[in-house]
Coordinates of C-alpha atoms in Angstrom, one line a residue:
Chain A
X1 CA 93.3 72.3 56.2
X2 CA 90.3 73.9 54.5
X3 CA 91.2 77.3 56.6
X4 CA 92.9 78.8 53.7
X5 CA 90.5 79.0 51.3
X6 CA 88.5 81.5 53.9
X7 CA 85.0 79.2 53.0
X8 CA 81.7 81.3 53.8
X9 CA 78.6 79.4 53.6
X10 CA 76.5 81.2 51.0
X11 CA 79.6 81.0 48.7
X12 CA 79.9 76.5 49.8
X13 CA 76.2 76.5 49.1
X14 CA 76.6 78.0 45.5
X15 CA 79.7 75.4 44.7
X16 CA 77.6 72.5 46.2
X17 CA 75.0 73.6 44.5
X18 CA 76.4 73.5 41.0
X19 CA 78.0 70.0 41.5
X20 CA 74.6 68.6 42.5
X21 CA 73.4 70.5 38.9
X22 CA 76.4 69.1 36.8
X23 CA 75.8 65.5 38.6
X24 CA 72.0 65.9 38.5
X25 CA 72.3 66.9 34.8
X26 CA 74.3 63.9 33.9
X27 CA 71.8 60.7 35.3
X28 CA 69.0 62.4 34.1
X29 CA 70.7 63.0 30.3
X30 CA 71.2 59.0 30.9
X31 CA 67.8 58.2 31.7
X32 CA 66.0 60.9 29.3
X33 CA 68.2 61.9 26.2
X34 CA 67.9 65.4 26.0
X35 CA 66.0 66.3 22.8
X36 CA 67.9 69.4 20.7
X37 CA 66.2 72.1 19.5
X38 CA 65.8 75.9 18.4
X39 CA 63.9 78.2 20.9
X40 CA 63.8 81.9 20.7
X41 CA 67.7 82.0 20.9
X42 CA 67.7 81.5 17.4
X43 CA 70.3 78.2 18.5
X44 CA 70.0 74.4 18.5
X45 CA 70.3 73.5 22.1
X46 CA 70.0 70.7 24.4
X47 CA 69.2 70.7 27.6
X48 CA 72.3 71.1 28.8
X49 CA 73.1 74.4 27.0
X50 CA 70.6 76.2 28.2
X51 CA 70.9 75.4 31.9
X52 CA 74.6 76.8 30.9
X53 CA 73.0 79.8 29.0
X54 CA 70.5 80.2 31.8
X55 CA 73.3 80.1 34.1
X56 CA 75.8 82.6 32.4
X57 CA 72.7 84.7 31.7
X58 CA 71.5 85.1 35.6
X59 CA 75.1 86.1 36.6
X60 CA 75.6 88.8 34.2
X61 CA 72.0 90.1 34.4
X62 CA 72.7 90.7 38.2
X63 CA 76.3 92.4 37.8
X64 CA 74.5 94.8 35.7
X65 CA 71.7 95.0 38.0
X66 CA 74.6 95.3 40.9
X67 CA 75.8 98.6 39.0
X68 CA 73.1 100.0 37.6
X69 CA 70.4 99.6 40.6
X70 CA 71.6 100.9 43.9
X71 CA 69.3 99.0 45.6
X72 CA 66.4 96.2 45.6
X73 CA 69.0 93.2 45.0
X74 CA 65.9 90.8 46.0
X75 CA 64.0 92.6 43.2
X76 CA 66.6 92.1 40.9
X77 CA 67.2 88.5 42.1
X78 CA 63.7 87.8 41.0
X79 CA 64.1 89.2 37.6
X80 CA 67.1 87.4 37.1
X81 CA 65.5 84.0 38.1
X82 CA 62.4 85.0 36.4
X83 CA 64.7 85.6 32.9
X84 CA 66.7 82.0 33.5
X85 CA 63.6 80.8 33.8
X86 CA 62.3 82.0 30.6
X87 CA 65.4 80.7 28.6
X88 CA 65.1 77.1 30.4
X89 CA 61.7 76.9 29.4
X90 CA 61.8 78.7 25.8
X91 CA 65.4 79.4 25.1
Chain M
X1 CA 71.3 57.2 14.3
X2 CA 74.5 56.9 16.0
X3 CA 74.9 55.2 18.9
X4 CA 76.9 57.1 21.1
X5 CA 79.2 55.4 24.4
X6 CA 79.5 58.1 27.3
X7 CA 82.0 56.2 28.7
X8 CA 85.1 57.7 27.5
X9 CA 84.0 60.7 29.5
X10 CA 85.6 58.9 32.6
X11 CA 89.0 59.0 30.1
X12 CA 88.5 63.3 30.7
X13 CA 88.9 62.5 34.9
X14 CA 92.8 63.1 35.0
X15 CA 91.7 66.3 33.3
X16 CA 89.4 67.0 36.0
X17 CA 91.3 66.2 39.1
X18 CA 94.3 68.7 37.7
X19 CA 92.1 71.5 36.8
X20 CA 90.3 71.5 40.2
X21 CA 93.5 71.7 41.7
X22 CA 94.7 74.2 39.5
X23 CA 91.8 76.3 38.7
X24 CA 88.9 75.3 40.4
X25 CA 90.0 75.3 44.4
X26 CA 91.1 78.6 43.5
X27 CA 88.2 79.5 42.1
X28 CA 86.5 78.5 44.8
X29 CA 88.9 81.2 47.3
X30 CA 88.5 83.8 44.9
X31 CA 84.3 83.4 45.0
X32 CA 85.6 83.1 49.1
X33 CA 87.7 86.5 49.2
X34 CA 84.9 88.8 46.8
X35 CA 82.3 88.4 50.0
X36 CA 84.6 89.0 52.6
X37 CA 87.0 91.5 54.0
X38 CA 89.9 89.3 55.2
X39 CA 93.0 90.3 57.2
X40 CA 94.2 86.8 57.9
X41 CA 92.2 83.6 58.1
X42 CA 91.4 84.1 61.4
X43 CA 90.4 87.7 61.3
X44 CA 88.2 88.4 58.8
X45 CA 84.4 89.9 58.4
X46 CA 81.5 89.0 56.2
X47 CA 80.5 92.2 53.7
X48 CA 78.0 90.5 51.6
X49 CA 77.9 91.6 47.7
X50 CA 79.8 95.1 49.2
X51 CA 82.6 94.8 46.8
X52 CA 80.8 94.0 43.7
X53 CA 78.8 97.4 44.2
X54 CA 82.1 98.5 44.9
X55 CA 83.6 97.5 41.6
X56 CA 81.0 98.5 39.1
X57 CA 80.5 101.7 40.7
X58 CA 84.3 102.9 40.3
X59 CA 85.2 104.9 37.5
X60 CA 89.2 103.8 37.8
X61 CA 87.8 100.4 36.6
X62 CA 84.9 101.1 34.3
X63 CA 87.8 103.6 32.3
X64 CA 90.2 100.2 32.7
X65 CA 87.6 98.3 30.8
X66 CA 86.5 100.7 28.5
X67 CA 90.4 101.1 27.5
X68 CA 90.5 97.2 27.1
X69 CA 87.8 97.0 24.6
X70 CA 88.9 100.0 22.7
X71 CA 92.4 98.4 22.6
X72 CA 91.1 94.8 21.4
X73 CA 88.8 97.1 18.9
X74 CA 91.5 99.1 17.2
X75 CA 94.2 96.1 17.7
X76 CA 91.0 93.7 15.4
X77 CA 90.5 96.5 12.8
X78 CA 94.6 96.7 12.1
X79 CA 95.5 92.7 12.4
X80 CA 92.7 91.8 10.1
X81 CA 92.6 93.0 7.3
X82 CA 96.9 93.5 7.5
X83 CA 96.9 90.0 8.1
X84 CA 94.8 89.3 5.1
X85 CA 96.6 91.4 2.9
X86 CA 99.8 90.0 4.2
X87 CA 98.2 86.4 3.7
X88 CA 97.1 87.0 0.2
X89 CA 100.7 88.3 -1.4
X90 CA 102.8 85.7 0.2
X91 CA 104.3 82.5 -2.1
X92 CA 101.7 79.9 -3.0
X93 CA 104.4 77.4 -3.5
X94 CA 107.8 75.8 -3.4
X95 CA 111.1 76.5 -0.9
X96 CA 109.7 80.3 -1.1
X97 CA 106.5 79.7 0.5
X98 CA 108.3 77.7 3.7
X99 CA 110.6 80.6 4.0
X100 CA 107.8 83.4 4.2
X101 CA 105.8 81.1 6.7
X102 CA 108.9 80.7 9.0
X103 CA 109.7 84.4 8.5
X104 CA 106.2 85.6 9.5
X105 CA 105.8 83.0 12.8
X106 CA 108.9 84.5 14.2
X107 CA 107.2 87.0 16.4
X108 CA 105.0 83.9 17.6
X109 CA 107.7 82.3 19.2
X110 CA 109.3 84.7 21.0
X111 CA 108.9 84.8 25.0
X112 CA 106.5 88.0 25.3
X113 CA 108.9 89.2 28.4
X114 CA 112.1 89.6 25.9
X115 CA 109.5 90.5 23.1
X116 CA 108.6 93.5 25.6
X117 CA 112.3 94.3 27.0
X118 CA 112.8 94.4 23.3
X119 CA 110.3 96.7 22.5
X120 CA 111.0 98.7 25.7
X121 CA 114.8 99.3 24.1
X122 CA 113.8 99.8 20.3
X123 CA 111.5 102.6 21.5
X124 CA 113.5 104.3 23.8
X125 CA 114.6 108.0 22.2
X126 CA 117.6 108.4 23.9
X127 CA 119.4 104.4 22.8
X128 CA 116.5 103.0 20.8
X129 CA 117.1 102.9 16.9
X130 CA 113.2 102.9 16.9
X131 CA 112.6 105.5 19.0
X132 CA 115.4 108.0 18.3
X133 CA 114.3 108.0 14.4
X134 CA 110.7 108.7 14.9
X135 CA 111.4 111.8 17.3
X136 CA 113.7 112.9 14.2
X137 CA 109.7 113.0 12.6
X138 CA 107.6 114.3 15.8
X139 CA 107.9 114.3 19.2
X140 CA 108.0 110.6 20.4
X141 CA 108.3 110.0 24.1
X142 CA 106.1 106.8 25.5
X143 CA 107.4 107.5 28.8
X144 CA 105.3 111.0 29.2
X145 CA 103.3 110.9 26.1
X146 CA 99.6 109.3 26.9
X147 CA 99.4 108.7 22.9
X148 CA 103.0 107.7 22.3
X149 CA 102.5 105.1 25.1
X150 CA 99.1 103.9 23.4
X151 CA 100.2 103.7 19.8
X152 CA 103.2 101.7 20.8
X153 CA 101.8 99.1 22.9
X154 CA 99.0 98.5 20.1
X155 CA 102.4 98.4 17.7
X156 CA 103.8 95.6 19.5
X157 CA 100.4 93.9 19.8
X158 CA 100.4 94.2 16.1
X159 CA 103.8 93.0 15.3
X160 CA 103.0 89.9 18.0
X161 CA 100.1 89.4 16.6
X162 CA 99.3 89.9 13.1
X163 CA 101.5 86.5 12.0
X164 CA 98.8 84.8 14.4
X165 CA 95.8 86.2 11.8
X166 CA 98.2 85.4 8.6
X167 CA 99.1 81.9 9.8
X168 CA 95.2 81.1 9.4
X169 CA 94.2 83.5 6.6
X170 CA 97.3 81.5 4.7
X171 CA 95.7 78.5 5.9
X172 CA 91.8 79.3 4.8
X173 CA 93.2 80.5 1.3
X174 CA 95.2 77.0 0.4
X175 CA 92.3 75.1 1.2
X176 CA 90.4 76.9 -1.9
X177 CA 90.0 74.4 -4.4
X178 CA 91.6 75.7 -8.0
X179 CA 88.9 75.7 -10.1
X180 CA 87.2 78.8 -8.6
X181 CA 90.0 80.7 -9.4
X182 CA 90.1 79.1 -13.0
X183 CA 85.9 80.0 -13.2
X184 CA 86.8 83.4 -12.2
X185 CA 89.6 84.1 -14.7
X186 CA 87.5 82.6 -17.1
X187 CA 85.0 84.6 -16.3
X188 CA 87.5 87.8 -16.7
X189 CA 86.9 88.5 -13.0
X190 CA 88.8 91.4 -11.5
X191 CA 91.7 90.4 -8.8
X192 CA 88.9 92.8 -5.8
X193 CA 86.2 90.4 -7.2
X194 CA 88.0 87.5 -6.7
X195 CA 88.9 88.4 -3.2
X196 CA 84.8 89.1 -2.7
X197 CA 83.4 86.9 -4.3
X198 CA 85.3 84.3 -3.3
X199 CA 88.0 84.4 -1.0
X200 CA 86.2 86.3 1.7
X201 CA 83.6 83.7 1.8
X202 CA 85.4 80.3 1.7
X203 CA 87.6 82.8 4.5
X204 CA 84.5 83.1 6.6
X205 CA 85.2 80.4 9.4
X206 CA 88.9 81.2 9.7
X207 CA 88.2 84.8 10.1
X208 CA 86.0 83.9 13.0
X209 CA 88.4 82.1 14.4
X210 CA 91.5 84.7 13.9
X211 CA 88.7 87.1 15.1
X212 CA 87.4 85.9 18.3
X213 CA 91.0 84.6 19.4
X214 CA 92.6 88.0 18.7
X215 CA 89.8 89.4 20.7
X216 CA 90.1 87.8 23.7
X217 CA 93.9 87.9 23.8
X218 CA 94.0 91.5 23.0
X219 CA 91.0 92.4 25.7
X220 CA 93.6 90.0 28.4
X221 CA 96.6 91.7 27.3
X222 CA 98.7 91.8 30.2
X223 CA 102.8 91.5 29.8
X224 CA 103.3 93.8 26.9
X225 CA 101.8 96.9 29.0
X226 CA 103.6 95.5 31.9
X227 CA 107.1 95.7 30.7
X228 CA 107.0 98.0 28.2
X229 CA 105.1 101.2 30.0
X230 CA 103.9 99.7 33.3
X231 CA 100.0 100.9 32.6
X232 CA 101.6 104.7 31.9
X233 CA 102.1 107.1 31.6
X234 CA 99.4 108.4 33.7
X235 CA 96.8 105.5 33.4
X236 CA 96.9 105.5 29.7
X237 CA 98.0 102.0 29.1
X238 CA 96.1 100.4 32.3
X239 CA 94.1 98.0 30.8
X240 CA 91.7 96.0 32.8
X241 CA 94.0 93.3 33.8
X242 CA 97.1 95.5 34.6
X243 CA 94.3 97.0 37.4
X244 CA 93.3 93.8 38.5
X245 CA 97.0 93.3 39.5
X246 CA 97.8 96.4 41.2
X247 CA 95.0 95.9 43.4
X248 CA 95.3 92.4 44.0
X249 CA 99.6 92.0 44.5
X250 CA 99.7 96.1 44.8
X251 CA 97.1 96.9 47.5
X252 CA 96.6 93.7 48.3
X253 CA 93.2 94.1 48.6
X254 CA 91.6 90.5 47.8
X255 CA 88.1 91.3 48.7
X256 CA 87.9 94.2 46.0
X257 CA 90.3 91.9 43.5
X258 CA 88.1 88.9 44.1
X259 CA 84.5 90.7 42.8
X260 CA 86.8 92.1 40.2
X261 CA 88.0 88.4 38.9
X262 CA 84.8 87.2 39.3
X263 CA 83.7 90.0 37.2
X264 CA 86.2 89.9 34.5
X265 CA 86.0 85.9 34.4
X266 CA 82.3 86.1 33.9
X267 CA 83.1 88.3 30.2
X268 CA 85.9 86.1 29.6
X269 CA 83.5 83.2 29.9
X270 CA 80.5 85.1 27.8
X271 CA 82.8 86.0 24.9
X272 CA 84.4 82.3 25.1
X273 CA 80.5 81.1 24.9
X274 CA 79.7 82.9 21.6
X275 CA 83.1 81.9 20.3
X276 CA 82.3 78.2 20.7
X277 CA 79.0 78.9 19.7
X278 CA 79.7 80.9 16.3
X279 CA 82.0 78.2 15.3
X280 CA 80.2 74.9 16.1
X281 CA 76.6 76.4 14.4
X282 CA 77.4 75.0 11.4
X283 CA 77.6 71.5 12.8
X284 CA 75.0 71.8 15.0
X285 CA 72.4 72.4 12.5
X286 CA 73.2 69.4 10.3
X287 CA 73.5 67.3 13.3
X288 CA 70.1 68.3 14.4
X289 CA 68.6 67.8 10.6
X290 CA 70.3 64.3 10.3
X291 CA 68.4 63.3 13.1

């Protein structure tokens, strides 16, 4: 049934991956309101936002990296989970 | 504070269920195709991020974006300010005003297919009122003219378009209470100063509306190029999405097309992220200060 859709495993563990986020997001926002407030961004955000904006963030950092750097994709992996880091924890 | 109850979230569900199956699953195949090479579900081979080096490495699609933005650029810089203009010398009032706003949304509710056939007609030199006038001025051929074939799509996307920008402009300007204007004429304010001092700033939100919606619509254009020149002549008119197409229904070749949606999705999704943002700052901040 599932045949169609050509399913690779890194590309079931990204999708599974993100509903665990969404789902994980939502019964800790229950338990733990998420507080809003301005980081370097220069935005009010809640937690939610910037796991979004740390999300968004990593993908286009490593398309650029992807056509700019030939190579390295684990070093620019790093980078890029180094910089989502940075905007979860500051952002 | 407010108490908020979550529970009409489980109202958006519905929503949910028919966008997974609409958008989402195929999403998911899309995400599927960009790391493969597939020939048929059975016969297919694992490539890893190949086609995404692929994509941002060929000039055919970098020049494909780079025409997009360059078209939603120039498109911006003529709608705005035409639809502002336009906005600010219709009819304030009475049975004049309702027939200048349905005259100006006509181009808004036409198909874009026949709005395109239209155009394709109008311009022609040989039957086209359009096109047979202007080559009485110049040399006007958008079948073999990489220019011609330019300036007319982004002359449709104008005429489409610009009501869209007037609609709201017209909108932004009713909502101005009197009395400014009645300060400002007291005042002895010039009709410029009027326009800068105070239009332009109570206009500020709608423009960033009209702005970031024309944008993105004009960076997605898709069937006014298709009809109309079909991305020529050359590849003057072969804007991102036009590319996109030939390679996915052309070529057929969904590994390539997949990175490339992926691709193009992830600016869609960028500019759609400071759009929402730029608009709900406002609120934000006094939310955040109420609390």
């Amino acid at each position: 049934m599932l045949k169609w859709m050509v399913w690779t495993l890194p590309v079931a563990i990204v999708f599974i991956a993100a509903f665990l986020l969404i789902v994980g997001l939502t019964i800790w926002g229950h338990y733990r309101t998420p507080r809003i407030r301005k980081g370097f961004l220069r935005i009010t955000t809640d937690r939610g936002d910037r796991v979004y904006i740390a999300y968004i963030s990593f993908a286009a950092f490593m398309i650029l990296w992807i056509a700019l750097a030939d190579a390295m994709l684990y070093v620019g992996t790093g980078i890029g989970v180094a910089l989502a880091a940075i905007i979860l924890k500051w952002g | 504070m407010k108490t908020r109850n979550n529970k009409a979230w489980f109202l958006v569900l519905p929503v949910i269920l028919v966008v997974s199956f609409t958008a989402l699953i195929p999403l998911m195949t899309v995400a599927n195709y960009a790391l493969q090479d597939v020939f048929s579900p059975d016969n297919r081979l694992f490539v890893g991020m190949k086609w995404f080096y692929d994509i941002t490495n060929d000039p055919l699609i970098i020049d494909a974006f780079q025409r997009s933005f360059q078209f939603s650029i120039q498109a911006l810089l003529i709608q705005i300010p035409l639809g502002i203009a336009i906005a600010r010398i219709m009819p304030k009032s009475g049975w004049k005003a309702s027939a200048a706003l349905v005259a100006v949304s006509i181009p808004l509710i036409i198909p874009f297919n026949v709005i395109g056939s239209t155009w394709l007609i109008f311009s022609r030199k040989d039957i086209g009122l359009g096109g047979f006038l202007l080559n009485k001025l110049f040399d006007f051929d958008f079948t073999s003219d990489p220019k011609d074939g330019w300036g007319l799509i982004l002359a449709v996307d104008v005429w489409h378009w610009t009501p869209l920008v007037v609609l709201l402009v017209y909108a932004g300007l009713r909502s101005i209470p009197q009395a400014y204007y009645q300060a400002a004429a007291i005042d002895g304010a010039s009709s410029f100063a009027v326009f800068r001092y105070v239009e332009l700033p109570k206009l500020r939100r709608v423009l960033l509306i009209a702005l970031l919606l024309r944008f993105m619509d004009s960076f997605m254009i898709y069937t006014e190029p298709f009809v109309i020149t079909g991305g020529g002549p050359g590849d003057a008119t072969t804007f991102a999405s036009i590319l996109l197409t030939n390679i996915a229904v052309g070529q057929f070749d969904v590994g390539r097309a997949g990175a490339y949606s992926l691709i193009f999705f992830l600016l869609i999704q960028i500019m759609s992220f400071i759009f929402y943002t730029v608009l709900t700052l406002q609120d934000r901040e006094e939310e955040t200060k109420t609390k």
